Amino acid sequence: MLMKIVTIIGARPQIIKAAALSRTIRACYSDKIQETIVHTGQHYDENMSQVFFDELDIPRPDYNLHVGSATHGVQTARMTEGIEDILLKEHPDFIVLYGDTNSTLAGAVAAAKIHVPIVHIEAGLRSFNKAMPEEINRIVCDHCSTLLFTPTQAGLENLKHEGFPFGNEGPYSIDNPKVYHCGDIMYDNSLHFSELAEAKTDIVKRQNLNGKPYILATIHRDSNTDHPERLSAIFASLLQMAEDSPIVLPLHPRTAKLLKTNLDKTLQEQIFNTQNINIIPPVSFLEMVALERHAQLVMTDSGGVQKEAYFFQKPCIILRPETEWVEIVETGAALLADANEHRIMEAWTHFKADPPRQFPAIFGDGHAAEFILNEMLQQEM
Ligand code: UD1
Ligand code: UDP
């Protein structure tokens, strides 16, 4: 009998993550698993959504809820309503949820209330900072899940501390959940798409960065974009760093909008008049991988980009006070600099003089998707 799953995607990183599972289903499990893809429409610009379907060969969503942007409550409510309708119609064996966005939260609430078992991929991560909307989303999702797949050892430990059972027997349910440590599906993706990125994109050349040591930066966290003093500290640092190295900054639409209101006017002029800072629209995943592979250093507040810096053995300055990916800081490959100009410049000086050389395997073996699908198929339904 075919196992039926409904996959929820909505935000950029989830669309990219979903490529790993969908690809593996088509390659190895098409006779065992039928996947229905639901796009909530949380991200909708061409370069935040469609580009990934085209480039990463992700099947076209079976449903699109087109919820768009709104406040947390309104956006989550619209998605919850739409997802509930689809679950009632489709009767899947599992709903698959990724990460910690509002699309994840909506999927968790909709599914748990009508008893559809949840598979949470990227479970167990914690920042221990509940001011982050993502921290609320991931806690709710983990505690409503039946199968939890943690990408890292830290994720596993966090779930232990929260009282999740270990070594328990099936059948598994929301009240008897099963926790697995499986590695990171984004590591699967980075390995899979790495060579293709070299062959199919010329962004490094187009940005005139061939052979030059350059910095790749991304900024989108609400904790940075929504606070003028934090946003200005980050851009003041970029301005100083640009004296040493060119900077390429594919800008998230949230930041592009808030830059105009929240960034000090003089600084805005300086940033836009500096040749060495190249602010560009969001790039495709293959272009991002190419930019990461050739960069001297990555500076970001993104969860995904932090990890990819590590996958491609680049030093990373994290523009947050804490991270869920604690292992990359523990190895010395990344430094937490918050949105603090002094700490950012210290980190830059440190990495220029002494770039990290050790990148132990933290994120599995590149086969997390097979592991997850195999375990799902073992479940009694
Ligand atoms: C969301 C996630 C965040 C994730 C990020 C990945 C939540 C609470 N946050 O943040 O965890 O790291 O996605 O990128 O789910 N916008 C556009 N076009 C789009 C999408 C967004 O212009 O296609 C603009 C809108 O002005 C919108 C703003 O970006 O209000 C924020 O979008 P939203 O999806 O609410 O949150 P993100 O900041 O993208
Ligand atoms: N990414 C991309 N184009 C960009 C910026 C990021 O393809 O212009 C990819 C990046 O390589 C990573 C994912 O988007 O795989 C991370 O998403 P984002 O930074 O939006 O969210 P987060 O990971 O912080 O939730």
Coordinates of C-alpha atoms and ligand atoms in Angstrom, one line a residue:
M1 CA 0.0 0.0 0.0
L2 CA 1.3 3.5 -0.9
M3 CA 2.1 5.7 2.1
K4 CA 0.5 9.1 1.6
I5 CA 2.3 12.2 2.9
V6 CA 1.4 15.9 2.7
T7 CA 4.5 18.2 2.7
I8 CA 4.1 21.8 3.8
I9 CA 6.4 24.5 2.4
G10 CA 6.1 28.2 2.3
A11 CA 9.3 30.1 3.1
R12 CA 12.5 30.1 0.9
P13 CA 14.5 27.7 3.1
Q14 CA 11.7 25.2 3.3
I15 CA 11.3 25.1 -0.5
I16 CA 15.0 24.3 -0.8
K17 CA 14.9 21.7 2.0
A18 CA 11.9 19.9 0.4
A19 CA 14.1 19.3 -2.7
A20 CA 16.1 16.7 -0.8
L21 CA 13.1 14.6 0.2
S22 CA 11.2 15.0 -3.1
R23 CA 14.3 14.0 -5.1
T24 CA 14.8 10.9 -2.9
I25 CA 11.2 9.8 -3.1
R26 CA 11.3 10.1 -6.9
A27 CA 14.6 8.3 -7.1
C28 CA 14.0 5.4 -4.7
Y29 CA 10.6 5.3 -3.2
S30 CA 8.0 6.3 -5.9
D31 CA 6.4 2.8 -5.6
K32 CA 6.0 3.2 -1.8
I33 CA 5.4 6.9 -1.1
Q34 CA 3.0 9.4 -2.6
E35 CA 3.8 13.0 -1.8
T36 CA 1.3 15.9 -2.0
I37 CA 3.0 19.3 -1.8
V38 CA 1.3 22.3 -0.2
H39 CA 2.8 25.8 -0.7
T40 CA 1.3 28.2 1.8
G41 CA 2.4 31.2 -0.2
Q42 CA 4.3 32.7 2.7
H43 CA 7.1 33.7 0.2
Y44 CA 5.8 34.6 -3.2
D45 CA 8.3 36.8 -5.1
E46 CA 9.7 35.0 -8.1
N47 CA 13.2 35.0 -6.6
M48 CA 11.9 33.9 -3.2
S49 CA 9.9 30.9 -4.5
Q50 CA 9.5 29.9 -8.1
V51 CA 13.2 30.1 -8.9
F52 CA 13.8 27.1 -6.6
F53 CA 11.1 24.9 -8.2
D54 CA 12.6 25.6 -11.6
E55 CA 16.2 25.1 -10.6
L56 CA 16.1 22.3 -8.1
D57 CA 13.6 20.3 -9.9
I58 CA 11.0 20.3 -7.2
P59 CA 7.5 19.1 -8.3
R60 CA 5.0 21.8 -8.8
P61 CA 2.9 22.2 -5.6
D62 CA -0.5 20.4 -5.7
Y63 CA -2.0 23.2 -3.7
N64 CA -1.0 26.9 -3.2
L65 CA -2.8 28.8 -0.4
H66 CA -1.4 32.2 -1.5
V67 CA -1.6 33.6 2.0
G68 CA 1.1 36.2 1.4
S69 CA 2.5 38.6 4.0
A70 CA 0.6 39.6 7.1
T71 CA 1.0 39.9 10.9
H72 CA 2.0 36.6 12.6
G73 CA -1.5 35.9 13.8
V74 CA -3.3 36.6 10.6
Q75 CA -0.8 34.8 8.4
T76 CA -0.7 31.7 10.7
A77 CA -4.5 31.6 10.9
R78 CA -5.0 31.8 7.2
M79 CA -2.5 29.0 6.7
T80 CA -4.0 26.8 9.4
E81 CA -7.4 27.1 7.9
G82 CA -6.1 26.2 4.4
I83 CA -4.0 23.3 5.6
E84 CA -6.8 21.8 7.7
D85 CA -9.1 21.7 4.6
I86 CA -6.4 19.9 2.6
L87 CA -5.7 17.4 5.4
L88 CA -9.4 16.6 5.7
K89 CA -9.6 16.0 2.0
E90 CA -6.3 14.1 1.5
H91 CA -6.3 11.9 4.7
P92 CA -2.5 11.5 4.6
D93 CA -0.6 9.0 6.8
F94 CA 1.8 11.8 7.8
I95 CA 2.3 15.6 7.4
V96 CA 5.9 16.6 6.9
L97 CA 7.0 19.9 8.4
Y98 CA 10.4 21.6 8.0
G99 CA 12.1 24.0 10.4
D100 CA 10.5 26.8 12.3
T101 CA 8.6 29.3 10.2
N102 CA 4.9 30.3 10.5
S103 CA 4.2 27.7 7.8
T104 CA 5.6 25.1 10.1
L105 CA 3.5 26.3 13.1
A106 CA 0.3 26.4 11.0
G107 CA 0.9 22.8 9.8
A108 CA 1.6 21.6 13.3
V109 CA -1.6 23.2 14.8
A110 CA -3.8 22.1 11.9
A111 CA -2.5 18.5 11.9
A112 CA -2.3 17.9 15.6
K113 CA -5.9 18.9 16.2
I114 CA -7.3 16.5 13.7
H115 CA -4.9 13.7 14.6
V116 CA -2.7 13.6 11.5
P117 CA 0.8 12.4 12.7
I118 CA 3.5 15.0 12.3
V119 CA 7.0 14.3 11.0
H120 CA 9.3 17.3 12.0
I121 CA 12.5 17.6 10.0
E122 CA 15.1 19.8 11.8
A123 CA 13.6 19.0 15.2
G124 CA 15.2 19.9 18.5
L125 CA 16.9 23.1 17.7
R126 CA 16.7 25.9 20.3
S127 CA 18.1 29.4 20.6
F128 CA 16.7 29.7 24.2
N129 CA 15.4 33.1 23.1
K130 CA 11.6 33.2 23.0
A131 CA 11.6 36.7 21.6
M132 CA 12.3 34.9 18.3
P133 CA 9.1 34.0 16.5
E134 CA 10.9 30.9 15.3
E135 CA 11.6 29.6 18.8
I136 CA 7.9 29.6 19.6
N137 CA 7.2 27.8 16.3
R138 CA 9.8 25.1 16.7
I139 CA 8.8 24.3 20.3
V140 CA 5.1 24.0 19.4
C141 CA 5.9 21.8 16.4
D142 CA 8.3 19.5 18.3
H143 CA 5.7 19.0 21.0
C144 CA 3.0 18.1 18.6
S145 CA 5.2 15.7 16.5
T146 CA 5.2 11.9 16.3
L147 CA 8.5 11.5 14.5
L148 CA 11.3 14.0 15.2
F149 CA 14.4 14.1 13.1
T150 CA 17.2 16.1 14.6
P151 CA 20.1 17.3 12.4
T152 CA 22.7 17.7 15.2
Q153 CA 23.7 16.2 18.5
A154 CA 22.7 19.5 20.2
G155 CA 19.2 19.0 18.8
L156 CA 19.0 15.6 20.3
E157 CA 20.2 16.8 23.7
N158 CA 17.7 19.6 23.7
L159 CA 14.8 17.2 23.3
K160 CA 16.2 15.0 26.1
H161 CA 16.2 18.0 28.4
E162 CA 12.6 18.7 27.4
G163 CA 11.6 15.2 28.5
F164 CA 11.2 13.4 25.2
P165 CA 11.4 9.6 25.6
F166 CA 14.4 7.8 24.3
G167 CA 14.7 4.0 23.6
N168 CA 10.9 3.8 23.6
E169 CA 9.0 1.1 21.6
G170 CA 6.4 1.8 18.9
P171 CA 3.7 2.3 17.8
Y172 CA 4.7 5.9 17.9
S173 CA 2.2 8.7 18.4
I174 CA 2.0 12.3 19.5
D175 CA 2.0 10.9 23.1
N176 CA 4.7 8.4 22.4
P177 CA 7.0 10.3 20.0
K178 CA 10.2 8.9 18.5
V179 CA 13.3 11.0 18.2
Y180 CA 16.0 10.2 15.6
H181 CA 19.4 11.8 15.0
C182 CA 19.8 11.7 11.3
G183 CA 22.1 14.5 10.0
D184 CA 21.0 17.5 8.0
I185 CA 19.1 17.3 4.8
M186 CA 20.6 20.7 3.8
Y187 CA 24.0 18.9 3.9
D188 CA 22.5 16.4 1.4
N189 CA 21.4 19.3 -0.8
S190 CA 24.7 21.2 -0.6
L191 CA 26.6 18.0 -1.7
H192 CA 24.1 17.2 -4.4
F193 CA 24.0 20.7 -5.9
S194 CA 27.6 21.8 -5.4
E195 CA 29.1 20.7 -8.7
L196 CA 26.0 21.7 -10.6
A197 CA 26.4 25.2 -9.1
E198 CA 29.8 25.4 -10.7
A199 CA 28.7 24.2 -14.0
K200 CA 25.4 26.1 -14.3
T201 CA 26.0 29.6 -12.8
D202 CA 28.4 32.4 -13.6
I203 CA 27.4 34.7 -10.8
V204 CA 30.9 35.0 -9.3
K205 CA 32.2 36.2 -12.7
R206 CA 29.2 38.4 -13.3
Q207 CA 29.8 40.1 -10.0
N208 CA 33.4 40.6 -11.1
L209 CA 34.6 38.6 -8.1
N210 CA 36.6 35.9 -10.0
G211 CA 39.8 35.1 -8.1
K212 CA 39.2 37.9 -5.5
P213 CA 38.8 37.3 -1.8
Y214 CA 35.3 38.6 -1.1
I215 CA 32.7 38.6 1.7
L216 CA 29.3 37.1 1.2
A217 CA 26.7 38.7 3.5
T218 CA 22.9 38.1 4.1
I219 CA 20.7 39.9 6.6
H220 CA 17.0 39.3 7.2
R221 CA 16.2 38.5 10.9
D222 CA 13.4 40.8 12.3
S223 CA 15.7 41.3 15.3
N224 CA 18.1 43.1 13.0
T225 CA 15.9 44.6 10.3
D226 CA 13.3 46.1 12.6
H227 CA 15.7 47.9 15.0
P228 CA 17.4 51.0 13.5
E229 CA 20.4 50.9 15.9
R230 CA 21.1 47.2 15.2
L231 CA 20.7 47.6 11.4
S232 CA 23.0 50.7 11.4
A233 CA 25.6 48.8 13.4
I234 CA 25.7 46.0 10.9
F235 CA 25.9 48.3 7.9
A236 CA 28.6 50.5 9.6
S237 CA 30.6 47.3 10.0
L238 CA 30.1 46.4 6.3
L239 CA 31.3 49.8 5.3
Q240 CA 34.6 49.3 7.2
M241 CA 35.1 45.7 6.0
A242 CA 34.6 46.9 2.4
E243 CA 37.8 48.9 2.7
D244 CA 39.6 45.5 2.8
S245 CA 37.4 43.2 0.6
P246 CA 34.5 43.5 -1.8
I247 CA 31.2 42.5 -0.4
V248 CA 28.3 40.9 -2.1
L249 CA 24.9 41.2 -0.4
P250 CA 21.9 39.4 -1.9
L251 CA 19.2 41.2 0.0
H252 CA 16.0 39.7 1.4
P253 CA 12.9 41.7 0.5
R254 CA 12.2 42.3 4.2
T255 CA 15.5 44.1 4.5
A256 CA 15.3 45.9 1.2
K257 CA 12.0 47.4 2.4
L258 CA 13.2 48.3 5.9
L259 CA 16.6 49.7 4.8
K260 CA 14.9 52.8 3.6
T261 CA 13.2 53.6 6.9
N262 CA 15.5 52.0 9.5
L263 CA 19.0 52.8 8.2
D264 CA 20.6 56.0 9.2
K265 CA 20.4 58.4 6.1
T266 CA 24.1 59.3 6.0
L267 CA 25.0 55.6 6.2
Q268 CA 22.5 54.8 3.4
E269 CA 24.3 57.3 1.1
Q270 CA 27.7 55.9 2.0
I271 CA 26.6 52.3 1.5
F272 CA 25.0 53.0 -1.9
N273 CA 28.0 55.1 -3.0
T274 CA 30.6 52.5 -2.1
Q275 CA 31.8 50.6 -5.1
N276 CA 33.0 47.7 -2.9
I277 CA 29.5 46.9 -1.6
N278 CA 27.3 45.2 -4.1
I279 CA 23.7 44.9 -3.0
I280 CA 21.8 42.6 -5.3
P281 CA 18.3 41.0 -5.3
P282 CA 18.0 37.5 -3.8
V283 CA 19.8 34.9 -5.8
S284 CA 18.9 31.4 -6.8
F285 CA 20.2 28.5 -4.6
L286 CA 22.8 27.4 -7.2
E287 CA 24.0 31.0 -7.4
M288 CA 24.1 31.1 -3.6
V289 CA 26.1 27.9 -3.4
A290 CA 28.6 29.2 -6.0
L291 CA 28.9 32.5 -4.0
E292 CA 29.5 30.5 -0.8
R293 CA 32.1 28.2 -2.3
H294 CA 34.3 31.0 -3.6
A295 CA 33.9 33.5 -0.7
Q296 CA 36.7 34.4 1.7
L297 CA 34.2 34.8 4.6
V298 CA 30.4 34.7 5.2
M299 CA 28.6 37.1 7.4
T300 CA 25.0 36.4 8.1
D301 CA 22.0 36.2 10.5
S302 CA 20.5 33.3 8.5
G303 CA 20.3 29.8 10.0
G304 CA 20.8 28.1 6.6
V305 CA 23.6 30.3 5.4
Q306 CA 25.6 29.8 8.7
K307 CA 25.5 26.1 8.1
E308 CA 26.4 26.3 4.4
A309 CA 29.4 28.4 5.3
Y310 CA 30.5 25.5 7.4
F311 CA 29.7 22.9 4.7
F312 CA 32.0 24.8 2.3
Q313 CA 34.6 25.4 5.0
K314 CA 34.4 29.1 5.2
P315 CA 34.7 31.3 8.4
C316 CA 31.4 32.8 9.4
I317 CA 30.5 35.9 11.5
I318 CA 27.0 35.4 12.9
L319 CA 25.0 38.6 13.3
R320 CA 23.0 37.2 16.3
P321 CA 23.6 37.0 20.0
E322 CA 23.1 33.2 19.9
T323 CA 22.7 30.4 17.5
E324 CA 20.9 27.1 17.3
W325 CA 23.9 25.6 15.4
V326 CA 26.1 25.7 18.5
E327 CA 28.5 23.1 17.2
I328 CA 29.9 25.5 14.4
V329 CA 30.8 28.1 17.1
E330 CA 32.3 25.4 19.3
T331 CA 34.7 24.3 16.5
G332 CA 35.9 27.9 16.1
A333 CA 34.6 28.1 12.5
A334 CA 32.0 30.7 13.4
L335 CA 31.9 33.6 15.8
L336 CA 28.9 35.2 17.4
A337 CA 29.2 38.9 16.9
D338 CA 25.5 40.0 17.4
A339 CA 24.7 43.3 15.8
N340 CA 27.6 44.9 17.6
E341 CA 30.1 46.9 15.5
H342 CA 33.0 46.3 17.8
R343 CA 32.4 42.5 18.0
I344 CA 31.9 42.3 14.2
M345 CA 35.2 44.1 13.5
E346 CA 37.0 41.9 16.1
A347 CA 35.7 38.8 14.4
W348 CA 36.7 40.1 11.0
T349 CA 40.3 40.9 12.3
H350 CA 40.5 37.4 13.9
F351 CA 39.4 35.5 10.8
K352 CA 41.6 37.5 8.5
A353 CA 44.7 36.6 10.6
D354 CA 43.7 33.1 11.6
P355 CA 41.0 31.4 9.4
P356 CA 39.6 28.2 10.7
R357 CA 41.2 25.0 9.4
Q358 CA 39.2 22.2 11.1
F359 CA 35.7 21.4 10.0
P360 CA 34.8 18.1 11.7
A361 CA 31.7 16.3 10.4
I362 CA 28.7 17.6 12.4
F363 CA 25.9 17.3 9.9
G364 CA 25.8 13.6 9.0
D365 CA 26.9 11.8 5.8
G366 CA 24.7 13.5 3.1
H367 CA 22.1 10.7 3.2
A368 CA 19.6 12.2 5.8
A369 CA 16.7 12.1 3.3
E370 CA 17.1 8.3 2.8
F371 CA 17.3 7.7 6.5
I372 CA 14.1 9.8 7.2
L373 CA 12.1 8.1 4.4
N374 CA 13.2 4.6 5.5
E375 CA 12.2 5.3 9.1
M376 CA 8.8 6.6 8.0
L377 CA 8.2 3.5 6.0
Q378 CA 8.9 1.3 9.1
Q379 CA 5.9 2.8 11.0
E380 CA 2.8 0.8 11.5
M381 CA -0.1 2.7 9.9
Ligands
UD1_1 C1 10.5 34.0 7.3 C2 10.6 33.2 8.6 C3 12.0 33.1 9.1 C4 12.9 32.6 7.9 C5 12.7 33.5 6.7 C6 13.5 32.9 5.6 C7 8.6 33.3 10.1 C8 8.1 33.9 11.3 N1 9.8 33.8 9.7 O1 10.9 35.4 7.7 O2 12.1 32.1 10.1 O3 14.3 32.7 8.4 O4 11.4 33.5 6.3 O5 13.7 33.7 4.5 O6 8.0 32.5 9.5 N2 8.4 39.7 1.5 C9 8.3 40.0 0.2 N3 8.2 39.0 -0.7 C10 8.2 37.7 -0.4 C11 8.2 37.4 1.0 C12 8.3 38.4 1.9 O7 8.4 41.2 -0.2 O8 8.1 36.8 -1.3 C13 8.5 40.8 2.5 C14 7.1 41.3 3.0 O9 7.3 42.7 3.2 C15 7.0 40.6 4.3 C16 8.4 40.5 4.8 O10 9.2 40.3 3.7 O11 6.2 41.3 5.2 C17 8.6 39.4 5.8 O12 8.2 38.1 5.3 P1 7.8 36.9 6.2 O13 7.5 35.7 5.5 O14 6.7 37.4 7.2 O15 9.0 36.7 7.2 P2 10.5 36.6 6.8 O16 11.2 37.8 7.4 O17 10.7 36.3 5.4
UDP2 N1 19.5 31.5 -0.2 C1 19.3 31.6 -1.5 N2 19.4 32.9 -2.1 C2 19.6 34.0 -1.4 C3 19.8 33.9 0.0 C4 19.7 32.6 0.6 O1 19.1 30.7 -2.2 O2 19.7 35.1 -1.9 C5 19.4 30.2 0.4 C6 20.5 29.8 1.3 O3 21.6 29.2 0.5 C7 19.9 28.8 2.3 C8 18.5 29.3 2.4 O4 18.3 30.2 1.3 O5 19.9 27.5 1.7 C9 18.5 30.1 3.7 O6 17.3 30.8 3.8 P1 17.1 32.1 4.6 O7 18.4 32.7 4.9 O8 16.1 32.9 3.9 O9 16.4 31.6 5.9 P2 16.9 30.8 7.3 O10 17.8 29.7 6.9 O11 17.5 31.8 8.1 O12 15.6 30.4 7.9

